[in-house]
Amino acid sequence: MSKTTLARHTRPGGRNWPLLLAALIISGGSAKTSSIIMLAVTLALRGWKVRVFDFDHQRSASHIACAMDELPAGQGTVYDLMHGADLEACSVPYRYRLTPARPDPDNPEKMLPAEYETVENLKIVPGSRAVKNFDTELTLPGNEMLISWFRELCDDYDGDDDVWLLDLPASLSKLAVSVLAPFQEDDEIIPPVLVTSKEETDLKATFEELAEMRAQQNGRSRRKRTGPTIKHVVMCGTPTPGYNDSEGELTVASMTAALGEHYQLHKVRWSKLIRQQHRRQAPVHAFGPRNAMPIEDYNKLATALGFVDRNQ
């Protein structure tokens, strides 16, 4: 399919690297990873070629995607990628766990390996605890240019991915700034916000810090400008008729009044299935009913973002 016929342009401005979408909010323990996983699988099932980058040192996305289980020794990670390793060598097929490792019924002293299923069109660059050293490394003599590693990766890309989904840490660290540097007008930061007063406040801080980051970065370079912007906000854990949550209702109403005229707000109903993704090491799509609330709501988000179902 020609790039010019896509519902969502995946090479905006004719550039060589894919569309960039990042989950970011200056708040720990929010819904960033859950949203990245749900959106990545949703887009892949719709026929888009997706790659997930796990930039959080906690590596939750890699855990859910089984990207740390039974991998070959020396498998590259996002940290290796930062230091010049090959993108494909640092990527693995996204997979989910069908059956955990278990004793062999015919030989109790032997363990049968876990069984996995891969998701077509979807890869992940596994995370690494070492990414938390990135900011310190930048201060060392001779490492000043490390800040441009992701921009260089984008400039050199020659593959056929449609979109890169970036699971960022809960701060605008130098690592996050380095990843956001290549963002242009069509790329987006999509903050997932749990509907609590605290996360609503954290979202305001995210807007402020992003504005400061853009001003600082663009003040240093007029040629290579960065444009990470927010157009869509995902309100995670919105109440349902069967679940009374006055705090959630108040937060949804407050966010709608404050942001509704300027951003597209998306409600995501947070069923117990979402909370099972980490333990099961599988997305809701793998074990939940097809009409599960999170699947329905992330499908709506994918459509709103312009990712039509190519299989129809």
PDB file of C-alpha atoms in Angstrom:
ATOM      1  CA  MET A   1       0.000   0.000   0.000  1.00  0.00           C
ATOM      2  CA  SER A   2       1.360   3.396  -0.942  1.00  0.00           C
ATOM      3  CA  LYS A   3       2.220   5.736   1.902  1.00  0.00           C
ATOM      4  CA  THR A   4       0.024   8.396   0.259  1.00  0.00           C
ATOM      5  CA  THR A   5      -3.120   6.233   0.595  1.00  0.00           C
ATOM      6  CA  LEU A   6      -2.856   5.691   4.368  1.00  0.00           C
ATOM      7  CA  ALA A   7      -5.512   7.181   6.597  1.00  0.00           C
ATOM      8  CA  ARG A   8      -2.769   8.339   8.924  1.00  0.00           C
ATOM      9  CA  HIS A   9       0.410   9.554   7.238  1.00  0.00           C
ATOM     10  CA  THR A  10       3.244   7.514   8.684  1.00  0.00           C
ATOM     11  CA  ARG A  11       5.994   9.517   6.966  1.00  0.00           C
ATOM     12  CA  PRO A  12       4.851  13.094   7.635  1.00  0.00           C
ATOM     13  CA  GLY A  13       6.620  15.633   5.478  1.00  0.00           C
ATOM     14  CA  GLY A  14       8.160  12.852   3.407  1.00  0.00           C
ATOM     15  CA  ARG A  15      10.708  11.994   6.095  1.00  0.00           C
ATOM     16  CA  ASN A  16      12.270   8.525   6.296  1.00  0.00           C
ATOM     17  CA  TRP A  17      11.373   7.579   9.893  1.00  0.00           C
ATOM     18  CA  PRO A  18       7.932   6.526  11.151  1.00  0.00           C
ATOM     19  CA  LEU A  19       5.305   8.422  13.054  1.00  0.00           C
ATOM     20  CA  LEU A  20       6.282   8.856  16.721  1.00  0.00           C
ATOM     21  CA  LEU A  21       3.797   8.486  19.574  1.00  0.00           C
ATOM     22  CA  ALA A  22       4.967   8.689  23.188  1.00  0.00           C
ATOM     23  CA  ALA A  23       3.247   7.968  26.486  1.00  0.00           C
ATOM     24  CA  LEU A  24       4.412  10.579  28.983  1.00  0.00           C
ATOM     25  CA  ILE A  25       3.106  12.166  32.140  1.00  0.00           C
ATOM     26  CA  ILE A  26       5.145  13.524  35.030  1.00  0.00           C
ATOM     27  CA  SER A  27       3.609  10.967  37.373  1.00  0.00           C
ATOM     28  CA  GLY A  28       4.826   7.582  38.531  1.00  0.00           C
ATOM     29  CA  GLY A  29       2.587   4.535  38.620  1.00  0.00           C
ATOM     30  CA  SER A  30       0.123   5.896  36.102  1.00  0.00           C
ATOM     31  CA  ALA A  31      -1.221   4.107  33.041  1.00  0.00           C
ATOM     32  CA  LYS A  32       1.609   4.757  30.582  1.00  0.00           C
ATOM     33  CA  THR A  33       2.725   1.172  30.056  1.00  0.00           C
ATOM     34  CA  SER A  34      -0.782  -0.287  30.036  1.00  0.00           C
ATOM     35  CA  SER A  35      -1.816   2.250  27.411  1.00  0.00           C
ATOM     36  CA  ILE A  36       1.285   1.671  25.262  1.00  0.00           C
ATOM     37  CA  ILE A  37       0.702  -2.096  25.310  1.00  0.00           C
ATOM     38  CA  MET A  38      -3.006  -1.822  24.529  1.00  0.00           C
ATOM     39  CA  LEU A  39      -2.473   0.703  21.733  1.00  0.00           C
ATOM     40  CA  ALA A  40       0.460  -1.219  20.226  1.00  0.00           C
ATOM     41  CA  VAL A  41      -1.475  -4.482  20.022  1.00  0.00           C
ATOM     42  CA  THR A  42      -4.576  -2.694  18.748  1.00  0.00           C
ATOM     43  CA  LEU A  43      -2.653  -1.062  15.885  1.00  0.00           C
ATOM     44  CA  ALA A  44      -0.794  -4.276  15.013  1.00  0.00           C
ATOM     45  CA  LEU A  45      -4.064  -6.215  14.856  1.00  0.00           C
ATOM     46  CA  ARG A  46      -5.348  -3.540  12.490  1.00  0.00           C
ATOM     47  CA  GLY A  47      -2.447  -4.259  10.141  1.00  0.00           C
ATOM     48  CA  TRP A  48      -0.031  -1.444  11.017  1.00  0.00           C
ATOM     49  CA  LYS A  49       3.665  -2.216  11.506  1.00  0.00           C
ATOM     50  CA  VAL A  50       4.524  -1.141  15.037  1.00  0.00           C
ATOM     51  CA  ARG A  51       7.669  -1.053  17.154  1.00  0.00           C
ATOM     52  CA  VAL A  52       7.625  -0.376  20.915  1.00  0.00           C
ATOM     53  CA  PHE A  53      10.618   1.182  22.675  1.00  0.00           C
ATOM     54  CA  ASP A  54      10.785   0.537  26.425  1.00  0.00           C
ATOM     55  CA  PHE A  55      12.648   3.512  27.910  1.00  0.00           C
ATOM     56  CA  ASP A  56      11.557   3.034  31.523  1.00  0.00           C
ATOM     57  CA  HIS A  57      14.180   1.399  33.744  1.00  0.00           C
ATOM     58  CA  GLN A  58      11.384  -0.550  35.474  1.00  0.00           C
ATOM     59  CA  ARG A  59      10.880  -2.409  32.143  1.00  0.00           C
ATOM     60  CA  SER A  60       7.179  -3.079  32.673  1.00  0.00           C
ATOM     61  CA  ALA A  61       6.415  -3.042  28.941  1.00  0.00           C
ATOM     62  CA  SER A  62       9.189  -5.576  28.347  1.00  0.00           C
ATOM     63  CA  HIS A  63       7.799  -7.806  31.087  1.00  0.00           C
ATOM     64  CA  ILE A  64       4.273  -7.800  29.666  1.00  0.00           C
ATOM     65  CA  ALA A  65       5.699  -8.458  26.186  1.00  0.00           C
ATOM     66  CA  CYS A  66       7.832 -11.356  27.499  1.00  0.00           C
ATOM     67  CA  ALA A  67      10.837  -9.484  26.115  1.00  0.00           C
ATOM     68  CA  MET A  68      13.044 -10.576  28.993  1.00  0.00           C
ATOM     69  CA  ASP A  69      12.053 -14.264  29.048  1.00  0.00           C
ATOM     70  CA  GLU A  70      14.348 -16.913  27.591  1.00  0.00           C
ATOM     71  CA  LEU A  71      16.118 -14.526  25.207  1.00  0.00           C
ATOM     72  CA  PRO A  72      19.501 -15.347  23.673  1.00  0.00           C
ATOM     73  CA  ALA A  73      22.553 -14.319  25.680  1.00  0.00           C
ATOM     74  CA  GLY A  74      23.712 -10.892  24.622  1.00  0.00           C
ATOM     75  CA  GLN A  75      20.333  -9.805  23.241  1.00  0.00           C
ATOM     76  CA  GLY A  76      20.488  -6.080  22.602  1.00  0.00           C
ATOM     77  CA  THR A  77      18.355  -3.651  24.586  1.00  0.00           C
ATOM     78  CA  VAL A  78      17.339  -0.027  24.294  1.00  0.00           C
ATOM     79  CA  TYR A  79      20.499   0.873  26.236  1.00  0.00           C
ATOM     80  CA  ASP A  80      22.663  -0.808  23.587  1.00  0.00           C
ATOM     81  CA  LEU A  81      20.686   1.034  20.937  1.00  0.00           C
ATOM     82  CA  MET A  82      21.563   4.335  22.595  1.00  0.00           C
ATOM     83  CA  HIS A  83      25.223   3.451  22.220  1.00  0.00           C
ATOM     84  CA  GLY A  84      25.179   2.645  18.523  1.00  0.00           C
ATOM     85  CA  ALA A  85      23.870  -0.926  18.292  1.00  0.00           C
ATOM     86  CA  ASP A  86      21.736  -1.940  15.295  1.00  0.00           C
ATOM     87  CA  LEU A  87      17.987  -1.387  15.643  1.00  0.00           C
ATOM     88  CA  GLU A  88      16.997  -4.817  14.351  1.00  0.00           C
ATOM     89  CA  ALA A  89      19.592  -6.528  16.549  1.00  0.00           C
ATOM     90  CA  CYS A  90      18.023  -4.779  19.548  1.00  0.00           C
ATOM     91  CA  SER A  91      14.450  -5.716  18.624  1.00  0.00           C
ATOM     92  CA  VAL A  92      12.495  -8.907  19.277  1.00  0.00           C
ATOM     93  CA  PRO A  93       9.047 -10.021  18.142  1.00  0.00           C
ATOM     94  CA  TYR A  94       6.330  -9.008  20.559  1.00  0.00           C
ATOM     95  CA  ARG A  95       4.875 -12.100  22.162  1.00  0.00           C
ATOM     96  CA  TYR A  96       2.593 -13.042  25.021  1.00  0.00           C
ATOM     97  CA  ARG A  97       2.609 -16.018  27.331  1.00  0.00           C
ATOM     98  CA  LEU A  98       0.180 -18.854  26.636  1.00  0.00           C
ATOM     99  CA  THR A  99       1.402 -21.279  29.305  1.00  0.00           C
ATOM    100  CA  PRO A 100       3.982 -20.665  32.068  1.00  0.00           C
ATOM    101  CA  ALA A 101       6.916 -23.000  32.682  1.00  0.00           C
ATOM    102  CA  ARG A 102       5.675 -26.076  34.541  1.00  0.00           C
ATOM    103  CA  PRO A 103       6.850 -29.502  35.773  1.00  0.00           C
ATOM    104  CA  ASP A 104       6.837 -32.263  33.177  1.00  0.00           C
ATOM    105  CA  PRO A 105       4.121 -34.730  34.248  1.00  0.00           C
ATOM    106  CA  ASP A 106       6.212 -37.595  32.824  1.00  0.00           C
ATOM    107  CA  ASN A 107       9.397 -36.445  34.552  1.00  0.00           C
ATOM    108  CA  PRO A 108       8.855 -34.345  37.720  1.00  0.00           C
ATOM    109  CA  GLU A 109      12.533 -33.406  37.815  1.00  0.00           C
ATOM    110  CA  LYS A 110      12.221 -31.695  34.441  1.00  0.00           C
ATOM    111  CA  MET A 111      10.521 -28.378  33.701  1.00  0.00           C
ATOM    112  CA  LEU A 112       8.614 -27.815  30.495  1.00  0.00           C
ATOM    113  CA  PRO A 113       9.391 -24.412  28.981  1.00  0.00           C
ATOM    114  CA  ALA A 114       6.826 -21.629  28.821  1.00  0.00           C
ATOM    115  CA  GLU A 115       4.820 -21.396  25.614  1.00  0.00           C
ATOM    116  CA  TYR A 116       4.371 -18.125  23.752  1.00  0.00           C
ATOM    117  CA  GLU A 117       2.405 -16.657  20.869  1.00  0.00           C
ATOM    118  CA  THR A 118       3.745 -13.788  18.772  1.00  0.00           C
ATOM    119  CA  VAL A 119       1.748 -10.786  17.567  1.00  0.00           C
ATOM    120  CA  GLU A 120       2.143 -10.159  13.856  1.00  0.00           C
ATOM    121  CA  ASN A 121       3.355  -6.695  12.796  1.00  0.00           C
ATOM    122  CA  LEU A 122       4.685  -5.909  16.272  1.00  0.00           C
ATOM    123  CA  LYS A 123       8.237  -5.730  17.688  1.00  0.00           C
ATOM    124  CA  ILE A 124       9.679  -4.382  20.922  1.00  0.00           C
ATOM    125  CA  VAL A 125      13.077  -3.013  21.877  1.00  0.00           C
ATOM    126  CA  PRO A 126      13.535  -4.444  25.387  1.00  0.00           C
ATOM    127  CA  GLY A 127      14.222  -2.098  28.258  1.00  0.00           C
ATOM    128  CA  SER A 128      17.288  -2.026  30.490  1.00  0.00           C
ATOM    129  CA  ARG A 129      17.897  -0.922  34.050  1.00  0.00           C
ATOM    130  CA  ALA A 130      21.052   0.781  32.765  1.00  0.00           C
ATOM    131  CA  VAL A 131      19.035   3.575  31.101  1.00  0.00           C
ATOM    132  CA  LYS A 132      18.923   5.336  34.478  1.00  0.00           C
ATOM    133  CA  ASN A 133      22.653   6.021  33.950  1.00  0.00           C
ATOM    134  CA  PHE A 134      22.030   7.995  30.744  1.00  0.00           C
ATOM    135  CA  ASP A 135      21.830  11.442  32.355  1.00  0.00           C
ATOM    136  CA  THR A 136      25.102  10.862  34.232  1.00  0.00           C
ATOM    137  CA  GLU A 137      26.851   9.604  31.108  1.00  0.00           C
ATOM    138  CA  LEU A 138      26.006  12.848  29.324  1.00  0.00           C
ATOM    139  CA  THR A 139      28.080  14.792  31.846  1.00  0.00           C
ATOM    140  CA  LEU A 140      31.243  12.792  31.134  1.00  0.00           C
ATOM    141  CA  PRO A 141      33.872  14.310  28.829  1.00  0.00           C
ATOM    142  CA  GLY A 142      33.380  13.294  25.205  1.00  0.00           C
ATOM    143  CA  ASN A 143      29.751  12.205  25.637  1.00  0.00           C
ATOM    144  CA  GLU A 144      28.090  15.513  24.784  1.00  0.00           C
ATOM    145  CA  MET A 145      26.803  14.244  21.434  1.00  0.00           C
ATOM    146  CA  LEU A 146      25.047  11.298  23.072  1.00  0.00           C
ATOM    147  CA  ILE A 147      22.050  13.605  23.507  1.00  0.00           C
ATOM    148  CA  SER A 148      21.377  13.350  19.745  1.00  0.00           C
ATOM    149  CA  TRP A 149      21.380   9.521  19.564  1.00  0.00           C
ATOM    150  CA  PHE A 150      17.653   9.154  18.849  1.00  0.00           C
ATOM    151  CA  ARG A 151      17.594  11.904  16.248  1.00  0.00           C
ATOM    152  CA  GLU A 152      20.461  10.127  14.478  1.00  0.00           C
ATOM    153  CA  LEU A 153      18.577   6.817  14.684  1.00  0.00           C
ATOM    154  CA  CYS A 154      15.581   8.457  13.042  1.00  0.00           C
ATOM    155  CA  ASP A 155      17.688  10.118  10.338  1.00  0.00           C
ATOM    156  CA  ASP A 156      19.363   6.803   9.453  1.00  0.00           C
ATOM    157  CA  TYR A 157      16.215   4.638   9.472  1.00  0.00           C
ATOM    158  CA  ASP A 158      15.451   2.809   6.215  1.00  0.00           C
ATOM    159  CA  GLY A 159      12.815   0.258   7.256  1.00  0.00           C
ATOM    160  CA  ASP A 160       9.072   0.012   6.719  1.00  0.00           C
ATOM    161  CA  ASP A 161       7.625   0.492  10.210  1.00  0.00           C
ATOM    162  CA  ASP A 162       4.505   2.651  10.314  1.00  0.00           C
ATOM    163  CA  VAL A 163       4.692   3.883  13.903  1.00  0.00           C
ATOM    164  CA  TRP A 164       7.018   3.830  16.875  1.00  0.00           C
ATOM    165  CA  LEU A 165       5.416   3.812  20.313  1.00  0.00           C
ATOM    166  CA  LEU A 166       7.636   5.108  23.091  1.00  0.00           C
ATOM    167  CA  ASP A 167       7.112   4.183  26.742  1.00  0.00           C
ATOM    168  CA  LEU A 168       8.925   7.003  28.546  1.00  0.00           C
ATOM    169  CA  PRO A 169       9.892   7.331  32.225  1.00  0.00           C
ATOM    170  CA  ALA A 170       7.834   9.568  34.500  1.00  0.00           C
ATOM    171  CA  SER A 171      10.044  12.637  34.137  1.00  0.00           C
ATOM    172  CA  LEU A 172      11.497  14.944  31.527  1.00  0.00           C
ATOM    173  CA  SER A 173      14.998  13.663  32.158  1.00  0.00           C
ATOM    174  CA  LYS A 174      17.779  14.169  29.620  1.00  0.00           C
ATOM    175  CA  LEU A 175      16.927  10.702  28.315  1.00  0.00           C
ATOM    176  CA  ALA A 176      13.330  11.742  27.645  1.00  0.00           C
ATOM    177  CA  VAL A 177      14.511  14.999  26.060  1.00  0.00           C
ATOM    178  CA  SER A 178      16.849  13.071  23.745  1.00  0.00           C
ATOM    179  CA  VAL A 179      13.953  10.856  22.619  1.00  0.00           C
ATOM    180  CA  LEU A 180      11.565  13.763  22.080  1.00  0.00           C
ATOM    181  CA  ALA A 181      14.085  15.803  20.065  1.00  0.00           C
ATOM    182  CA  PRO A 182      13.051  14.465  16.593  1.00  0.00           C
ATOM    183  CA  PHE A 183       9.326  15.059  17.206  1.00  0.00           C
ATOM    184  CA  GLN A 184       7.618  17.154  14.562  1.00  0.00           C
ATOM    185  CA  GLU A 185       4.132  18.605  14.224  1.00  0.00           C
ATOM    186  CA  ASP A 186       2.448  15.305  13.313  1.00  0.00           C
ATOM    187  CA  ASP A 187       4.096  13.336  16.121  1.00  0.00           C
ATOM    188  CA  GLU A 188       2.333  13.267  19.460  1.00  0.00           C
ATOM    189  CA  ILE A 189       2.751  12.840  23.168  1.00  0.00           C
ATOM    190  CA  ILE A 190      -0.336  11.063  24.481  1.00  0.00           C
ATOM    191  CA  PRO A 191      -0.546  11.372  28.269  1.00  0.00           C
ATOM    192  CA  PRO A 192      -2.497   8.569  29.974  1.00  0.00           C
ATOM    193  CA  VAL A 193      -4.047  10.027  33.116  1.00  0.00           C
ATOM    194  CA  LEU A 194      -5.622   7.977  35.865  1.00  0.00           C
ATOM    195  CA  VAL A 195      -8.733   9.926  36.878  1.00  0.00           C
ATOM    196  CA  THR A 196      -7.570  11.174  40.254  1.00  0.00           C
ATOM    197  CA  SER A 197      -6.972  14.713  41.442  1.00  0.00           C
ATOM    198  CA  LYS A 198      -3.255  13.977  41.845  1.00  0.00           C
ATOM    199  CA  GLU A 199      -2.790  12.866  38.239  1.00  0.00           C
ATOM    200  CA  GLU A 200      -4.861  15.776  36.965  1.00  0.00           C
ATOM    201  CA  THR A 201      -2.391  18.041  38.771  1.00  0.00           C
ATOM    202  CA  ASP A 202       0.537  16.032  37.368  1.00  0.00           C
ATOM    203  CA  LEU A 203      -0.865  16.544  33.867  1.00  0.00           C
ATOM    204  CA  LYS A 204      -0.730  20.317  34.361  1.00  0.00           C
ATOM    205  CA  ALA A 205       2.912  19.975  35.413  1.00  0.00           C
ATOM    206  CA  THR A 206       3.556  17.917  32.270  1.00  0.00           C
ATOM    207  CA  PHE A 207       2.160  20.690  30.052  1.00  0.00           C
ATOM    208  CA  GLU A 208       4.369  23.248  31.812  1.00  0.00           C
ATOM    209  CA  GLU A 209       7.563  21.189  31.643  1.00  0.00           C
ATOM    210  CA  LEU A 210       7.007  20.353  27.975  1.00  0.00           C
ATOM    211  CA  ALA A 211       6.599  24.043  27.152  1.00  0.00           C
ATOM    212  CA  GLU A 212       9.854  24.826  28.967  1.00  0.00           C
ATOM    213  CA  MET A 213      11.652  21.975  27.213  1.00  0.00           C
ATOM    214  CA  ARG A 214      10.503  23.121  23.758  1.00  0.00           C
ATOM    215  CA  ALA A 215      11.593  26.690  24.470  1.00  0.00           C
ATOM    216  CA  GLN A 216      15.024  25.614  25.698  1.00  0.00           C
ATOM    217  CA  GLN A 217      15.702  23.167  22.879  1.00  0.00           C
ATOM    218  CA  ASN A 218      14.469  25.423  20.091  1.00  0.00           C
ATOM    219  CA  GLY A 219      16.373  28.378  21.512  1.00  0.00           C
ATOM    220  CA  ARG A 220      19.597  26.433  20.982  1.00  0.00           C
ATOM    221  CA  SER A 221      18.929  25.369  17.392  1.00  0.00           C
ATOM    222  CA  ARG A 222      16.809  27.087  14.768  1.00  0.00           C
ATOM    223  CA  ARG A 223      17.551  24.415  12.178  1.00  0.00           C
ATOM    224  CA  LYS A 224      16.667  21.247  14.080  1.00  0.00           C
ATOM    225  CA  ARG A 225      13.561  22.285  15.949  1.00  0.00           C
ATOM    226  CA  THR A 226      11.630  19.945  18.197  1.00  0.00           C
ATOM    227  CA  GLY A 227       7.857  19.940  18.372  1.00  0.00           C
ATOM    228  CA  PRO A 228       6.514  17.439  20.931  1.00  0.00           C
ATOM    229  CA  THR A 229       2.872  18.392  21.373  1.00  0.00           C
ATOM    230  CA  ILE A 230      -0.232  17.000  23.060  1.00  0.00           C
ATOM    231  CA  LYS A 231      -3.449  16.677  21.090  1.00  0.00           C
ATOM    232  CA  HIS A 232      -5.094  13.670  22.755  1.00  0.00           C
ATOM    233  CA  VAL A 233      -5.416  12.881  26.453  1.00  0.00           C
ATOM    234  CA  VAL A 234      -6.459   9.421  27.668  1.00  0.00           C
ATOM    235  CA  MET A 235      -8.523   9.428  30.865  1.00  0.00           C
ATOM    236  CA  CYS A 236      -7.883   5.966  32.302  1.00  0.00           C
ATOM    237  CA  GLY A 237     -10.095   4.365  34.890  1.00  0.00           C
ATOM    238  CA  THR A 238     -13.189   6.364  34.045  1.00  0.00           C
ATOM    239  CA  PRO A 239     -16.188   5.204  36.100  1.00  0.00           C
ATOM    240  CA  THR A 240     -18.823   2.891  34.640  1.00  0.00           C
ATOM    241  CA  PRO A 241     -22.517   2.694  35.549  1.00  0.00           C
ATOM    242  CA  GLY A 242     -21.807  -0.435  37.573  1.00  0.00           C
ATOM    243  CA  TYR A 243     -18.911   1.078  39.499  1.00  0.00           C
ATOM    244  CA  ASN A 244     -19.531   4.135  41.632  1.00  0.00           C
ATOM    245  CA  ASP A 245     -16.435   6.330  41.895  1.00  0.00           C
ATOM    246  CA  SER A 246     -17.124   9.876  43.005  1.00  0.00           C
ATOM    247  CA  GLU A 247     -13.415  10.887  42.786  1.00  0.00           C
ATOM    248  CA  GLY A 248     -13.201   9.598  39.243  1.00  0.00           C
ATOM    249  CA  GLU A 249     -16.425  11.337  38.235  1.00  0.00           C
ATOM    250  CA  LEU A 250     -15.260  14.646  39.722  1.00  0.00           C
ATOM    251  CA  THR A 251     -11.895  14.364  37.948  1.00  0.00           C
ATOM    252  CA  VAL A 252     -13.478  13.535  34.586  1.00  0.00           C
ATOM    253  CA  ALA A 253     -15.798  16.525  34.936  1.00  0.00           C
ATOM    254  CA  SER A 254     -12.940  18.820  35.967  1.00  0.00           C
ATOM    255  CA  MET A 255     -10.673  17.691  33.114  1.00  0.00           C
ATOM    256  CA  THR A 256     -13.491  18.025  30.599  1.00  0.00           C
ATOM    257  CA  ALA A 257     -14.227  21.578  31.726  1.00  0.00           C
ATOM    258  CA  ALA A 258     -10.541  22.596  31.714  1.00  0.00           C
ATOM    259  CA  LEU A 259      -9.281  20.770  28.616  1.00  0.00           C
ATOM    260  CA  GLY A 260     -12.252  19.747  26.510  1.00  0.00           C
ATOM    261  CA  GLU A 261     -12.117  22.755  24.180  1.00  0.00           C
ATOM    262  CA  HIS A 262      -8.411  22.365  23.425  1.00  0.00           C
ATOM    263  CA  TYR A 263      -7.724  18.605  23.419  1.00  0.00           C
ATOM    264  CA  GLN A 264      -9.469  15.424  22.410  1.00  0.00           C
ATOM    265  CA  LEU A 265     -10.277  13.575  25.621  1.00  0.00           C
ATOM    266  CA  HIS A 266     -10.735   9.796  25.521  1.00  0.00           C
ATOM    267  CA  LYS A 267     -12.403   7.811  28.265  1.00  0.00           C
ATOM    268  CA  VAL A 268     -10.968   4.369  28.963  1.00  0.00           C
ATOM    269  CA  ARG A 269     -12.932   2.146  31.299  1.00  0.00           C
ATOM    270  CA  TRP A 270     -10.523   0.338  33.566  1.00  0.00           C
ATOM    271  CA  SER A 271     -11.707  -3.231  34.130  1.00  0.00           C
ATOM    272  CA  LYS A 272      -9.873  -5.815  36.217  1.00  0.00           C
ATOM    273  CA  LEU A 273      -8.510  -7.234  32.954  1.00  0.00           C
ATOM    274  CA  ILE A 274      -6.086  -4.319  32.599  1.00  0.00           C
ATOM    275  CA  ARG A 275      -4.601  -5.079  35.995  1.00  0.00           C
ATOM    276  CA  GLN A 276      -3.981  -8.689  34.923  1.00  0.00           C
ATOM    277  CA  GLN A 277      -1.734  -7.799  31.977  1.00  0.00           C
ATOM    278  CA  HIS A 278       1.460  -7.722  34.030  1.00  0.00           C
ATOM    279  CA  ARG A 279       0.810 -10.960  35.920  1.00  0.00           C
ATOM    280  CA  ARG A 280      -0.329 -12.862  32.830  1.00  0.00           C
ATOM    281  CA  GLN A 281       2.408 -11.327  30.652  1.00  0.00           C
ATOM    282  CA  ALA A 282      -0.175 -10.815  27.957  1.00  0.00           C
ATOM    283  CA  PRO A 283      -2.338  -7.965  26.655  1.00  0.00           C
ATOM    284  CA  VAL A 284      -6.067  -7.988  27.326  1.00  0.00           C
ATOM    285  CA  HIS A 285      -6.585  -9.030  23.682  1.00  0.00           C
ATOM    286  CA  ALA A 286      -4.998 -12.408  24.473  1.00  0.00           C
ATOM    287  CA  PHE A 287      -7.218 -13.433  27.356  1.00  0.00           C
ATOM    288  CA  GLY A 288     -10.182 -11.070  27.558  1.00  0.00           C
ATOM    289  CA  PRO A 289     -13.475 -11.207  25.649  1.00  0.00           C
ATOM    290  CA  ARG A 290     -13.530  -9.365  22.341  1.00  0.00           C
ATOM    291  CA  ASN A 291     -16.031  -6.871  23.714  1.00  0.00           C
ATOM    292  CA  ALA A 292     -13.990  -6.161  26.859  1.00  0.00           C
ATOM    293  CA  MET A 293     -14.278  -2.493  27.815  1.00  0.00           C
ATOM    294  CA  PRO A 294     -10.540  -1.713  27.499  1.00  0.00           C
ATOM    295  CA  ILE A 295     -10.395  -3.303  24.030  1.00  0.00           C
ATOM    296  CA  GLU A 296     -13.411  -1.292  22.885  1.00  0.00           C
ATOM    297  CA  ASP A 297     -12.016   1.957  24.255  1.00  0.00           C
ATOM    298  CA  TYR A 298      -8.498   1.570  22.847  1.00  0.00           C
ATOM    299  CA  ASN A 299     -10.054   0.690  19.491  1.00  0.00           C
ATOM    300  CA  LYS A 300     -11.896   4.007  19.666  1.00  0.00           C
ATOM    301  CA  LEU A 301      -8.633   5.767  20.504  1.00  0.00           C
ATOM    302  CA  ALA A 302      -6.866   4.110  17.553  1.00  0.00           C
ATOM    303  CA  THR A 303      -9.618   5.280  15.216  1.00  0.00           C
ATOM    304  CA  ALA A 304      -9.492   8.798  16.619  1.00  0.00           C
ATOM    305  CA  LEU A 305      -5.736   8.843  15.973  1.00  0.00           C
ATOM    306  CA  GLY A 306      -6.385   7.975  12.317  1.00  0.00           C
ATOM    307  CA  PHE A 307      -5.370   4.323  12.323  1.00  0.00           C
ATOM    308  CA  VAL A 308      -8.094   2.675  10.277  1.00  0.00           C
ATOM    309  CA  ASP A 309      -8.431  -1.108  10.241  1.00  0.00           C
ATOM    310  CA  ARG A 310      -6.465  -2.199   7.172  1.00  0.00           C
ATOM    311  CA  ASN A 311      -8.005  -5.666   7.360  1.00  0.00           C
ATOM    312  CA  GLN A 312     -11.455  -4.448   6.411  1.00  0.00           C
TER     313      GLN A 312
END
